Tab-separated table of C-alpha atoms and ligand atoms in Angstrom:
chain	number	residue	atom	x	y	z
Y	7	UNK	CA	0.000	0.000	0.000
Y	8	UNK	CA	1.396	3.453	-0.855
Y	9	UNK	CA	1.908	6.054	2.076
Y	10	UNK	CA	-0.737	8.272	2.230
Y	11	UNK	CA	0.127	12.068	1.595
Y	12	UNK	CA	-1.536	14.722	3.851
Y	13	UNK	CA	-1.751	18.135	2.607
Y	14	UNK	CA	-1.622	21.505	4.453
Y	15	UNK	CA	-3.334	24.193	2.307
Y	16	UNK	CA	-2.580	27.831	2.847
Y	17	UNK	CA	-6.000	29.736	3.894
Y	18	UNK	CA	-7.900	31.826	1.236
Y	19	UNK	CA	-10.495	33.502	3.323
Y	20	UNK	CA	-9.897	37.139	4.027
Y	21	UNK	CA	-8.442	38.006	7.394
Y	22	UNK	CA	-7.479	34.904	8.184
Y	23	UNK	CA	-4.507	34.170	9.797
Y	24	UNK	CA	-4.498	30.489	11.339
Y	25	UNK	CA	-3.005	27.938	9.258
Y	26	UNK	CA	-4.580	24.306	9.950
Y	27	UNK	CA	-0.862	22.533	10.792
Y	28	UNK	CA	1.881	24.037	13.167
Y	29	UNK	CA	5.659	22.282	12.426
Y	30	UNK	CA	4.963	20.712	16.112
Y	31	UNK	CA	1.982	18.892	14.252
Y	32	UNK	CA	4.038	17.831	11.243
Y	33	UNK	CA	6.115	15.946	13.503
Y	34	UNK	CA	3.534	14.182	15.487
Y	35	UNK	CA	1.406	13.510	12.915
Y	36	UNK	CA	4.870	11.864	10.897
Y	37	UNK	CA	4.701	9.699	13.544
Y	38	UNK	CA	1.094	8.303	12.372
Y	39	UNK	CA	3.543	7.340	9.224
Y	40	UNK	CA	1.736	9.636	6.851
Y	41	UNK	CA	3.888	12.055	4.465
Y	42	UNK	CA	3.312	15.380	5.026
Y	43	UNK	CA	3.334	18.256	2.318
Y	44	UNK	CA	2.876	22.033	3.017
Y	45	UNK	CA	1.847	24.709	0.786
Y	46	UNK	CA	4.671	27.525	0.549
Y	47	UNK	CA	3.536	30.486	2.766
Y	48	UNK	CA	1.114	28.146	4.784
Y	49	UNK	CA	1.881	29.248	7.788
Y	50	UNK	CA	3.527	32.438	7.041
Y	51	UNK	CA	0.883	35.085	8.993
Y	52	UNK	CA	1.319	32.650	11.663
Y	53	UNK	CA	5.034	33.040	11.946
Y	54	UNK	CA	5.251	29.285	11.038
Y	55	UNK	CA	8.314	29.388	8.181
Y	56	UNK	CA	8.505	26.379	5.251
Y	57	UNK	CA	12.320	25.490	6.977
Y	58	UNK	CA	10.266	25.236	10.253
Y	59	UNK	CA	7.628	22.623	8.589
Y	60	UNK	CA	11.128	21.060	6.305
Y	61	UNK	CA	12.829	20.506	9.574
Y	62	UNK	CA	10.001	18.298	11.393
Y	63	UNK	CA	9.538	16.198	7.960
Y	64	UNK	CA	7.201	18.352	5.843
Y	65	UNK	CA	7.997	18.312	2.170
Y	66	UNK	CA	6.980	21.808	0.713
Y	67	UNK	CA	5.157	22.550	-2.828
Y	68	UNK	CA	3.051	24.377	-4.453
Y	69	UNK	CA	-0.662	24.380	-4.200
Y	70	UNK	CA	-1.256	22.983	-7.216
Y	71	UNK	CA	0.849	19.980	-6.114
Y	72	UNK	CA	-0.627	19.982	-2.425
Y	73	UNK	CA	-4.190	19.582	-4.319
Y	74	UNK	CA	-2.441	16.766	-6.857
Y	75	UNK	CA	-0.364	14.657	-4.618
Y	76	UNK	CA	-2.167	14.536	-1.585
Y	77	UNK	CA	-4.991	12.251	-0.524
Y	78	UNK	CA	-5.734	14.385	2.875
Y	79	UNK	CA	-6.042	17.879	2.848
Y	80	UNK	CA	-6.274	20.382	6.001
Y	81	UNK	CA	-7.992	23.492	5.986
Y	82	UNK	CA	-9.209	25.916	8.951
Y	83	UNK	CA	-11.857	27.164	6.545
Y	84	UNK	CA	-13.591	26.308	3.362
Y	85	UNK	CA	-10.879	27.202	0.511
Y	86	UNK	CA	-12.331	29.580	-2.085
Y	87	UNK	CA	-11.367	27.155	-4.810
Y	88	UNK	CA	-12.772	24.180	-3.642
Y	89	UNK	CA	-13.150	23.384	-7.546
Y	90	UNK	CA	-9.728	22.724	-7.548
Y	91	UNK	CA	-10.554	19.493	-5.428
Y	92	UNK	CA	-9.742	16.415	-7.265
Y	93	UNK	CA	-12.505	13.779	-6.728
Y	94	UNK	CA	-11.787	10.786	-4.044
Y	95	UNK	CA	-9.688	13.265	-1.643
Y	96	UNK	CA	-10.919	13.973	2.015
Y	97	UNK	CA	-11.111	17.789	2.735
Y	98	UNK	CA	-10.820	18.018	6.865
Y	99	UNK	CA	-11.356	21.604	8.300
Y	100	UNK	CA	-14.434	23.678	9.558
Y	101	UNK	CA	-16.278	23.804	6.899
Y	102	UNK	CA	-19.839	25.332	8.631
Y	103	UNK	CA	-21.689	23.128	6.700
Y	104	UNK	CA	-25.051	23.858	8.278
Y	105	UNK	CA	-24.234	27.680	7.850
Y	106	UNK	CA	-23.262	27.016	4.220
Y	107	UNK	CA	-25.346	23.811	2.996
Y	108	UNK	CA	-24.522	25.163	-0.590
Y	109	UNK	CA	-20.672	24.084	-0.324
Y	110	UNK	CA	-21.539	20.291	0.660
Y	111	UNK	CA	-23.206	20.149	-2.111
Y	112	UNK	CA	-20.357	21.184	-4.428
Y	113	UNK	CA	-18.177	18.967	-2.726
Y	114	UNK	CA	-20.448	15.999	-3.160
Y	115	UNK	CA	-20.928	16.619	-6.939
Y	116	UNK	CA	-16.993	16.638	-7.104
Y	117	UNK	CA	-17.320	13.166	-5.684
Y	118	UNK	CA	-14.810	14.131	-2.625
Y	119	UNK	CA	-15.092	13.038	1.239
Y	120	UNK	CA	-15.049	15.934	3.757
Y	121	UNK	CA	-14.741	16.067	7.373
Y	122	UNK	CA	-16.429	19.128	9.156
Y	123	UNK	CA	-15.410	19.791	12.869
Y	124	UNK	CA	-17.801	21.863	13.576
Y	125	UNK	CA	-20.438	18.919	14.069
Y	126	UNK	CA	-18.176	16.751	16.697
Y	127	UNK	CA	-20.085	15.469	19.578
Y	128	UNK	CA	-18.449	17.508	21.578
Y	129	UNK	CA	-19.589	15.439	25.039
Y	130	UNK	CA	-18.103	12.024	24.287
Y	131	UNK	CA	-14.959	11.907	26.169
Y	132	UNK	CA	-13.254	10.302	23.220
Y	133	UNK	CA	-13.462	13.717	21.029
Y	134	UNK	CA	-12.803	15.747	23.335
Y	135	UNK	CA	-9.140	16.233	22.295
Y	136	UNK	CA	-10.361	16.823	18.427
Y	137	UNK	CA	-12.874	19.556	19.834
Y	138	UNK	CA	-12.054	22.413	17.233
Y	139	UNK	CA	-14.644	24.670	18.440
Y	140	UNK	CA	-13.969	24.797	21.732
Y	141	UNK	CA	-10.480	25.249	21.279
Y	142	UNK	CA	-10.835	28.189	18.595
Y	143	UNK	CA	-13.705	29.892	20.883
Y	144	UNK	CA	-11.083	29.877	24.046
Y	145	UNK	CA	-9.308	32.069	22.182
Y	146	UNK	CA	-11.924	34.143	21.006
Y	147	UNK	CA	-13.164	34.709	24.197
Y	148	UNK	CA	-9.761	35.593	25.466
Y	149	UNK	CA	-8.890	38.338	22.418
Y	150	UNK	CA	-12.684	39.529	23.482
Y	151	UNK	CA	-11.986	40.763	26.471
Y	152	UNK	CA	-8.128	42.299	25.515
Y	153	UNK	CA	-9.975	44.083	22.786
Y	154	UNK	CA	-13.032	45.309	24.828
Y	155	UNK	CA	-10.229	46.395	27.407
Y	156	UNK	CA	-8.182	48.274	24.792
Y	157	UNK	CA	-10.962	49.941	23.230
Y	158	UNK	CA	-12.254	50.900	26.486
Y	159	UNK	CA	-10.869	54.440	27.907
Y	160	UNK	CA	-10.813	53.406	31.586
Y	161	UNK	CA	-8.840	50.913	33.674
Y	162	UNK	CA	-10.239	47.522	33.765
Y	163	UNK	CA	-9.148	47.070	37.615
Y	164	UNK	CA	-9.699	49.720	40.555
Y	165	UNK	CA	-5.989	51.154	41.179
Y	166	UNK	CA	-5.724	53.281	44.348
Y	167	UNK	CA	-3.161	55.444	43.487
Y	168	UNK	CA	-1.613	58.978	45.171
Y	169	UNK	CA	-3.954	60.705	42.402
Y	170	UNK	CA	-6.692	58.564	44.049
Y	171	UNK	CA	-8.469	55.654	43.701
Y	172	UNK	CA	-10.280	54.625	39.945
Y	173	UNK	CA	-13.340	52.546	39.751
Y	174	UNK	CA	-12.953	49.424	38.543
Y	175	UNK	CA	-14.988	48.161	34.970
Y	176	UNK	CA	-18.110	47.065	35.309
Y	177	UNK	CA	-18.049	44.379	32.318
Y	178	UNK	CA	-21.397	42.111	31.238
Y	179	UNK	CA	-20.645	38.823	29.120
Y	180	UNK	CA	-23.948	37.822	27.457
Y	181	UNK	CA	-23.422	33.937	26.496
Y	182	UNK	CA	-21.789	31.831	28.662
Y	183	UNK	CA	-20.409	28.833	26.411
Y	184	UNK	CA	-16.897	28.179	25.759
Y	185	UNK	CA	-16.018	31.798	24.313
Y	186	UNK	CA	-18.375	33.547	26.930
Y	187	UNK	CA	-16.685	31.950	29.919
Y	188	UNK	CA	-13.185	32.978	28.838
Y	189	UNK	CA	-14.283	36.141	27.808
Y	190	UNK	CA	-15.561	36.132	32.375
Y	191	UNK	CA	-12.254	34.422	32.944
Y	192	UNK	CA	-9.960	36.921	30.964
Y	193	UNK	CA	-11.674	39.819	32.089
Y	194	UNK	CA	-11.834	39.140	35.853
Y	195	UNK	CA	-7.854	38.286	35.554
Y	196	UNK	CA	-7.917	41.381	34.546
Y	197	UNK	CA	-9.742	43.318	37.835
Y	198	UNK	CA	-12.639	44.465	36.042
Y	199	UNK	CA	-16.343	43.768	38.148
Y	200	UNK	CA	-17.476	40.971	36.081
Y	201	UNK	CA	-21.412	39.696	35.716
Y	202	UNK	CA	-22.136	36.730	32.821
Y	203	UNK	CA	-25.752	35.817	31.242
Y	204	UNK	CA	-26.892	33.442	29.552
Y	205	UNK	CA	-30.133	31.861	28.475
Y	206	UNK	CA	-29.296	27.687	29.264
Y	207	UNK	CA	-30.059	27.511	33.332
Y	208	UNK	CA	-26.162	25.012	32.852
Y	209	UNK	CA	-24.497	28.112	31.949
Y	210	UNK	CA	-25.839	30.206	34.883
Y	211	UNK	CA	-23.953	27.826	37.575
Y	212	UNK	CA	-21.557	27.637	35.126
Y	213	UNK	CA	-20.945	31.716	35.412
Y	214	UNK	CA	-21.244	31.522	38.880
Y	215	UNK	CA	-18.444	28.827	39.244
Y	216	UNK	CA	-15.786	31.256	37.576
Y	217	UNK	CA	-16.636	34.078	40.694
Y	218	UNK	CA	-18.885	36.433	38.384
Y	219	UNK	CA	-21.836	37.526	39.408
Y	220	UNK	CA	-24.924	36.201	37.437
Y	221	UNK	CA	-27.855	38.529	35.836
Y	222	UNK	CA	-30.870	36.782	36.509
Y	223	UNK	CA	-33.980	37.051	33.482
Y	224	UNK	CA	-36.578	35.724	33.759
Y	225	UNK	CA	-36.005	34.237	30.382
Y	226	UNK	CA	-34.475	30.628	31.156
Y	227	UNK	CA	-33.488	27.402	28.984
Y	228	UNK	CA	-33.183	23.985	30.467
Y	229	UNK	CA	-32.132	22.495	27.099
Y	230	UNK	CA	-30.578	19.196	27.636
Y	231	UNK	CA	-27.921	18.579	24.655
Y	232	UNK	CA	-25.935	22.116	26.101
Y	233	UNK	CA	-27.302	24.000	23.731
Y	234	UNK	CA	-29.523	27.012	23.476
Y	235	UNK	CA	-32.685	26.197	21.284
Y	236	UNK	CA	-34.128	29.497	18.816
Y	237	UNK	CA	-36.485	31.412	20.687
Y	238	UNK	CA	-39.892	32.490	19.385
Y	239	UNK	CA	-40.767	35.807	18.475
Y	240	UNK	CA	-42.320	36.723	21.907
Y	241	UNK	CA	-39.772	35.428	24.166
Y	242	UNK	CA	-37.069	37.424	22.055
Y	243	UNK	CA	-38.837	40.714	22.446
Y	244	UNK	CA	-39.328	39.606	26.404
Y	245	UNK	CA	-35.552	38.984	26.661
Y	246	UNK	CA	-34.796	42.002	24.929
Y	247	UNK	CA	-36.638	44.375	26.770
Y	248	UNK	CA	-35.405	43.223	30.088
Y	249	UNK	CA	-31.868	43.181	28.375
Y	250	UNK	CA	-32.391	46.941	27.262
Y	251	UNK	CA	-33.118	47.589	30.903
Y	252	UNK	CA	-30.147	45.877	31.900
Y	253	UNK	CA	-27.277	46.967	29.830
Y	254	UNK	CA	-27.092	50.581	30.199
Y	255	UNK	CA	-25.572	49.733	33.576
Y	256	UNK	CA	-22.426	48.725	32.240
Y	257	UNK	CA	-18.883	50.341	31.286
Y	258	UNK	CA	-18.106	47.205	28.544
Y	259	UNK	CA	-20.886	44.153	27.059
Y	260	UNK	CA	-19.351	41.513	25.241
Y	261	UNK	CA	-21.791	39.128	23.760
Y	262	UNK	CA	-21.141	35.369	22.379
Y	263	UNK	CA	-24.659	34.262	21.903
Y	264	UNK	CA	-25.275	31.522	19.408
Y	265	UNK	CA	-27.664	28.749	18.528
Y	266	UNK	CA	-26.276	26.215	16.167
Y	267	UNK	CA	-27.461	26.288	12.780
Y	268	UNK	CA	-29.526	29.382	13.336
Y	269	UNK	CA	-29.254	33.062	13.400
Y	270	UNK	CA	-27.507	34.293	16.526
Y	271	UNK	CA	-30.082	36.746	18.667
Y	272	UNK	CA	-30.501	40.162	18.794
Y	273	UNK	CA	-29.179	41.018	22.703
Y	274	UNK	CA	-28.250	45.034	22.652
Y	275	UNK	CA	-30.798	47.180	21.293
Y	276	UNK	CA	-30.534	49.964	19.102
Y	277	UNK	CA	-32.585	51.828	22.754
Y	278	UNK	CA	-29.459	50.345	24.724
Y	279	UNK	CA	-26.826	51.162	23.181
Y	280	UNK	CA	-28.548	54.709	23.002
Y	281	UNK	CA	-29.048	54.447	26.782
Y	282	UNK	CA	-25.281	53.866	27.282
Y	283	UNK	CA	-23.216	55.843	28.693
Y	284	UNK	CA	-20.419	57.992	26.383
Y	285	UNK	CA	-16.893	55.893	26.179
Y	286	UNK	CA	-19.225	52.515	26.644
Y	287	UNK	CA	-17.727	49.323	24.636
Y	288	UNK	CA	-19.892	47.043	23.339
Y	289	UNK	CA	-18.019	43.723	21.530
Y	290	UNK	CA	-19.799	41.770	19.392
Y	291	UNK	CA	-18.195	38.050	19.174
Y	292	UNK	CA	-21.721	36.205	18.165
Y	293	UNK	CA	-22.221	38.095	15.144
Y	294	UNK	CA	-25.664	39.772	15.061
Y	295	UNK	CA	-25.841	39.818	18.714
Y	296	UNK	CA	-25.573	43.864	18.782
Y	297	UNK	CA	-27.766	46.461	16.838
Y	298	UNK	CA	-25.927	47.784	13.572
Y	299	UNK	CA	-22.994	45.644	14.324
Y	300	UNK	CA	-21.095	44.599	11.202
Y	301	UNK	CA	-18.036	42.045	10.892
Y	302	UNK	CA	-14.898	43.350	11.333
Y	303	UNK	CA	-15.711	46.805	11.971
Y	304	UNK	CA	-15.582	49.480	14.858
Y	305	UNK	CA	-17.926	52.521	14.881
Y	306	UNK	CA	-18.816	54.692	17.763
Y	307	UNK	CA	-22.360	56.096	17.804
Y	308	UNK	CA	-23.643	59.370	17.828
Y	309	UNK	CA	-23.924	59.364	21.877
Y	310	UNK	CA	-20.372	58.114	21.924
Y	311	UNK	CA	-20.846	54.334	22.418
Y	312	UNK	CA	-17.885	52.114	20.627
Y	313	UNK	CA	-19.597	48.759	18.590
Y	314	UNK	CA	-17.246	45.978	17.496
Y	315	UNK	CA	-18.039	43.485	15.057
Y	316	UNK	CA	-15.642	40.448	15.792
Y	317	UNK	CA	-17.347	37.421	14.897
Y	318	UNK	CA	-13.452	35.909	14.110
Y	319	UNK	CA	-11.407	37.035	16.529
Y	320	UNK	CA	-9.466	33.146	16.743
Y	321	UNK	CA	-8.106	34.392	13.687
Y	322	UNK	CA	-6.518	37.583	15.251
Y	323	UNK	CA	-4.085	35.514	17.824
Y	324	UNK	CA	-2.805	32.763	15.250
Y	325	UNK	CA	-0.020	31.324	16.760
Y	326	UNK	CA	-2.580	29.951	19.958
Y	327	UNK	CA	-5.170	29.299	17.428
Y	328	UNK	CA	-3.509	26.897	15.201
Y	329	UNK	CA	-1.252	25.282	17.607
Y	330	UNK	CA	-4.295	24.185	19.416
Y	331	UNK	CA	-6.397	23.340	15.797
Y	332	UNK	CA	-3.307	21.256	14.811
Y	333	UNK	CA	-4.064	19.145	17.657
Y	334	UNK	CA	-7.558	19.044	17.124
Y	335	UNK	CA	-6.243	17.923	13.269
Y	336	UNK	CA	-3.809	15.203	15.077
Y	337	UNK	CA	-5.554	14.157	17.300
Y	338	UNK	CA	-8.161	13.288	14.709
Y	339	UNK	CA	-6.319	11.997	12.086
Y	340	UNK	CA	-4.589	9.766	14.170
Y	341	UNK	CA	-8.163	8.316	15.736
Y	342	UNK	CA	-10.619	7.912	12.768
Y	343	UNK	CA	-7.505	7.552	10.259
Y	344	UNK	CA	-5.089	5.179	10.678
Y	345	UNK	CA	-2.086	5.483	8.649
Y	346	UNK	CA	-4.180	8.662	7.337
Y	347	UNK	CA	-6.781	6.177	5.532
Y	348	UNK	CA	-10.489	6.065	6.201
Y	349	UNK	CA	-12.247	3.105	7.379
Y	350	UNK	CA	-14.511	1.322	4.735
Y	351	UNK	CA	-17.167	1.769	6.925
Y	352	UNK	CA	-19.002	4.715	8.508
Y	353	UNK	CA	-19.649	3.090	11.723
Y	354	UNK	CA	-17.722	4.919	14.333
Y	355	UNK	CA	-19.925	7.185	16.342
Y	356	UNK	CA	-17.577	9.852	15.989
Y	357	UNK	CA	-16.430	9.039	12.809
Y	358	UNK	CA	-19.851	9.023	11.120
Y	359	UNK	CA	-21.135	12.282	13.333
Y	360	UNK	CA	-18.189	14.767	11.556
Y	361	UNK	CA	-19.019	12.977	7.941
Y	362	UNK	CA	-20.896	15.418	5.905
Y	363	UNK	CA	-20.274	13.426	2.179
Y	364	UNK	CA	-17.989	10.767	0.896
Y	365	UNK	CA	-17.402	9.970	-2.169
Y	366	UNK	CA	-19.503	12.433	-3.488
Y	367	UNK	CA	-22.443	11.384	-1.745
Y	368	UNK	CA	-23.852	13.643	1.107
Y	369	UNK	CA	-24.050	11.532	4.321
Y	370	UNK	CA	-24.450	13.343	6.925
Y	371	UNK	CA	-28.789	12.808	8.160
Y	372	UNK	CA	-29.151	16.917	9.221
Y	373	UNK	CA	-27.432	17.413	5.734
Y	374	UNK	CA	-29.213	15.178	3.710
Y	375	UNK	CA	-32.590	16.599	5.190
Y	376	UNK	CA	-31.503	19.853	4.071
Y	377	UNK	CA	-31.370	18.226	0.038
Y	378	UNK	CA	-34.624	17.200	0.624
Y	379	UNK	CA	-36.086	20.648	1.863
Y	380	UNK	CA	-34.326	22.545	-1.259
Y	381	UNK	CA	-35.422	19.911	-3.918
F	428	LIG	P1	-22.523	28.323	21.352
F	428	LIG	O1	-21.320	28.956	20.697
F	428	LIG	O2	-23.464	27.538	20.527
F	428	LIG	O3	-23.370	29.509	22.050
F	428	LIG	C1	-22.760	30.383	22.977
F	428	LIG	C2	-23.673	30.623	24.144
F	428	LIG	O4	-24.758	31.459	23.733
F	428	LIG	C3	-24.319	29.357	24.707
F	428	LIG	O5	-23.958	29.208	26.079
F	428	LIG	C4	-25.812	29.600	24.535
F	428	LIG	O6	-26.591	29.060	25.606
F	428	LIG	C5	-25.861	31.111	24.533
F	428	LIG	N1	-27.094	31.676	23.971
F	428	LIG	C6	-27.733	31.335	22.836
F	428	LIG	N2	-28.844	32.073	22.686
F	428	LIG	C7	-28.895	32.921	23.737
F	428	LIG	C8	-29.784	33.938	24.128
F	428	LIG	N3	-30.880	34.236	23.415
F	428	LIG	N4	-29.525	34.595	25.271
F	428	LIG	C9	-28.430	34.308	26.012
F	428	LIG	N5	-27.545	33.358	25.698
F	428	LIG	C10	-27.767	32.683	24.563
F	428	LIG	O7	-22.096	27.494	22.618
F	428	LIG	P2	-20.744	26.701	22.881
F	428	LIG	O8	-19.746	27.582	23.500
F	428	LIG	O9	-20.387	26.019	21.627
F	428	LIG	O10	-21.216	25.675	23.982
F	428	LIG	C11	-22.392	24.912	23.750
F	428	LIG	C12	-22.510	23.796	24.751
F	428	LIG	O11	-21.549	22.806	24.529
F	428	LIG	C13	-22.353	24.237	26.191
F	428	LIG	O12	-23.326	23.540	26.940
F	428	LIG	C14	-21.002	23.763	26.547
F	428	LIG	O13	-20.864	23.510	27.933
F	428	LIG	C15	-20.977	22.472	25.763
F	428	LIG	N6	-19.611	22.006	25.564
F	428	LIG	C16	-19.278	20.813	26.132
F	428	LIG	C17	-17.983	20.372	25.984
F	428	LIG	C18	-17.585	19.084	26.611
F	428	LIG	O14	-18.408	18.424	27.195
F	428	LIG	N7	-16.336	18.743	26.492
F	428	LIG	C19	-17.064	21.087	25.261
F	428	LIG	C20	-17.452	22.281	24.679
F	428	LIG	C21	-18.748	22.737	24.848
């Protein structure tokens, strides 16, 4: 049996900085007895060099030779020519395929296999070491709350000084998952006064184990798969109302709300961020979570409140990111793929869970009800 070749691709997607194998990888996944080929510049915005991947065993090419001679190929996210995907290759990386049904699709009719981590089952103990999205929303939450603190024209902690004594930040985190409790964590290292919310009743004991103080709605979720279901209309407009009432009280708001495969909800009102006071900072990590927040960009508004779109903020500290993806990637590879080949069969749990097609046929059940609804 030939060796199988895995392929690093260099990202495509604008802003993005991550790169889906560190040279640390490269040697540990060598060890799986895989060959390993890099595209030149791979890693170059994460200050990974091609003679850092050359000396841990990474061959180096061009990525019209990473797409031709490699049977595996890593991504962070989608590349924007997946058309360049020979057929019979398996495409690993997050690929958001309930966000973006339309790209399964394409990679089915090119008759290739992809693996999307965003659908691991993130509870069984067994995947816990490939869990992408937790380990990419640690460090969102953890740029979240530099940002908010840079942006912000105050001191995070109270400092008593011989000019006298400033106030400590009064900072609320709206979403307590994985981003939403590092976003608590990194702010409260930081001395600010820190209160977390979130909808799942979990994630309330959750905030109060980190030492924040919880904001109590009377909007509450006892959802048992960890995640927060859509809300109807009415109990949006009830949780933003009492949010509205709530949020003016605070120096800084960083907000992380999601629901999987649905639109993230509307938590700061156009009226709160009005009733804010001047020099405010409100972060928006969710993406849509915030009133005339767009991605990527900071505007203040007319009453002097600063809003951040930064639905991508893994992106911003690469070096963290992608060392912890590449184990995500290893650790993977080396449990559903040994010797970097697939099983014949689907039947792993875990294994058929992060499937979305193979062999250009879309098998993934949430995926495959989607064909059904657009045909
Ligand atoms: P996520 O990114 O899907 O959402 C972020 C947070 O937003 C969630 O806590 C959610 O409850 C909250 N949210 C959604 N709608 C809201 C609303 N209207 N108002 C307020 N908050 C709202 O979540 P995540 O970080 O991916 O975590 C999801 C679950 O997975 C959690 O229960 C987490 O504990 C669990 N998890 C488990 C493991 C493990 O067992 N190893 C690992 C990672 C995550």
């Amino acid at each position: 049996m030939s060796t199988t070749t895995v392929g690093v691709l260099r990202e495509t997607a604008g802003r993005e900085r991550r790169v889906a194998m560190t040279p640390d990888g490269v040697t540990r996944l060598r060890r799986t007895g895989v060959r390993v080929l890099v595209e030149t510049g791979a890693g170059r915005h994460a200050w990974f060099d091609d003679p850092d991947y050359a000396a841990a065993g990474a061959e180096i090419g061009a990525r019209a030779q990473v797409y031709e001679e490699s049977d595996v190929l890593l991504v962070v996210r989608p590349p924007d020519d997946v058309a360049a995907l020979p057929a019979g290759r398996v495409l690993i990386g997050l690929l958001d395929p309930l966000g973006d049904p339309a790209l399964t699709e394409t990679l089915a009719a090119q008759g290739v296999t992809a693996i999307s981590l965003d659908l691991l089952p993130r509870t069984l103990s067994r995947a816990q070491p490939m869990d992408a999205l937790t380990s990419q929303a640690n460090v969102a939450g953890y740029k979240a709350a530099l940002l908010a603190a840079e942006a912000y024209g105050g001191f995070f902690p109270m400092l008593v000084t011989a000019a006298g004594t400033a106030r400590p930040a009064q900072v609320l985190v709206l979403g307590a998952g994985v981003a939403g409790l590092q976003a608590i964590a990194t702010a409260r290292r930081l001395g600010a006064l820190v209160t977390g919310y979130d909808v799942r009743v979990q994630a309330q004991a959750d905030i109060a184990s980190t030492g924040a103080a919880v904001l109590s709605l009377d909007a509450s979720q006892n959802g048992d798969d960890g995640y927060a279901q859509a809300m109807d209309a009415d109990e949006a407009a009830v949780q933003l109302r009492a949010l509205t009432q709530a949020v003016p009280r605070f120096d800084v708001v960083i907000t992380t709300a999601k629901v999987p495969g649905g639109r993230s909800p509307l938590l700061v009102s156009e009226d709160a961020l009005r009733a804010m006071r001047a020099g405010s900072v409100v972060l928006d990590l969710g993406g849509g979570n915030v009133a005339g927040s767009a991605p990527d960009t900071r505007t203040v508004t007319e009453h002097g409140v600063t809003v951040i779109g930064a639905p991508n903020l893994a992106a911003t500290v690469p070096v963290a990111a992608s060392t912890s993806y590449a184990r995500n990637i290893v650790a993977l590879v080396s449990s559903l793929m040994p010797e970097g080949r697939l099983p014949s069969e689907n039947d792993d749990e875990v294994l058929a869970a992060v499937l979305i097609c193979r062999d250009g046929v879309v098998v993934h059940p949430r995926l495959r009800d989607h064909e059904k609804e657009i045909r």
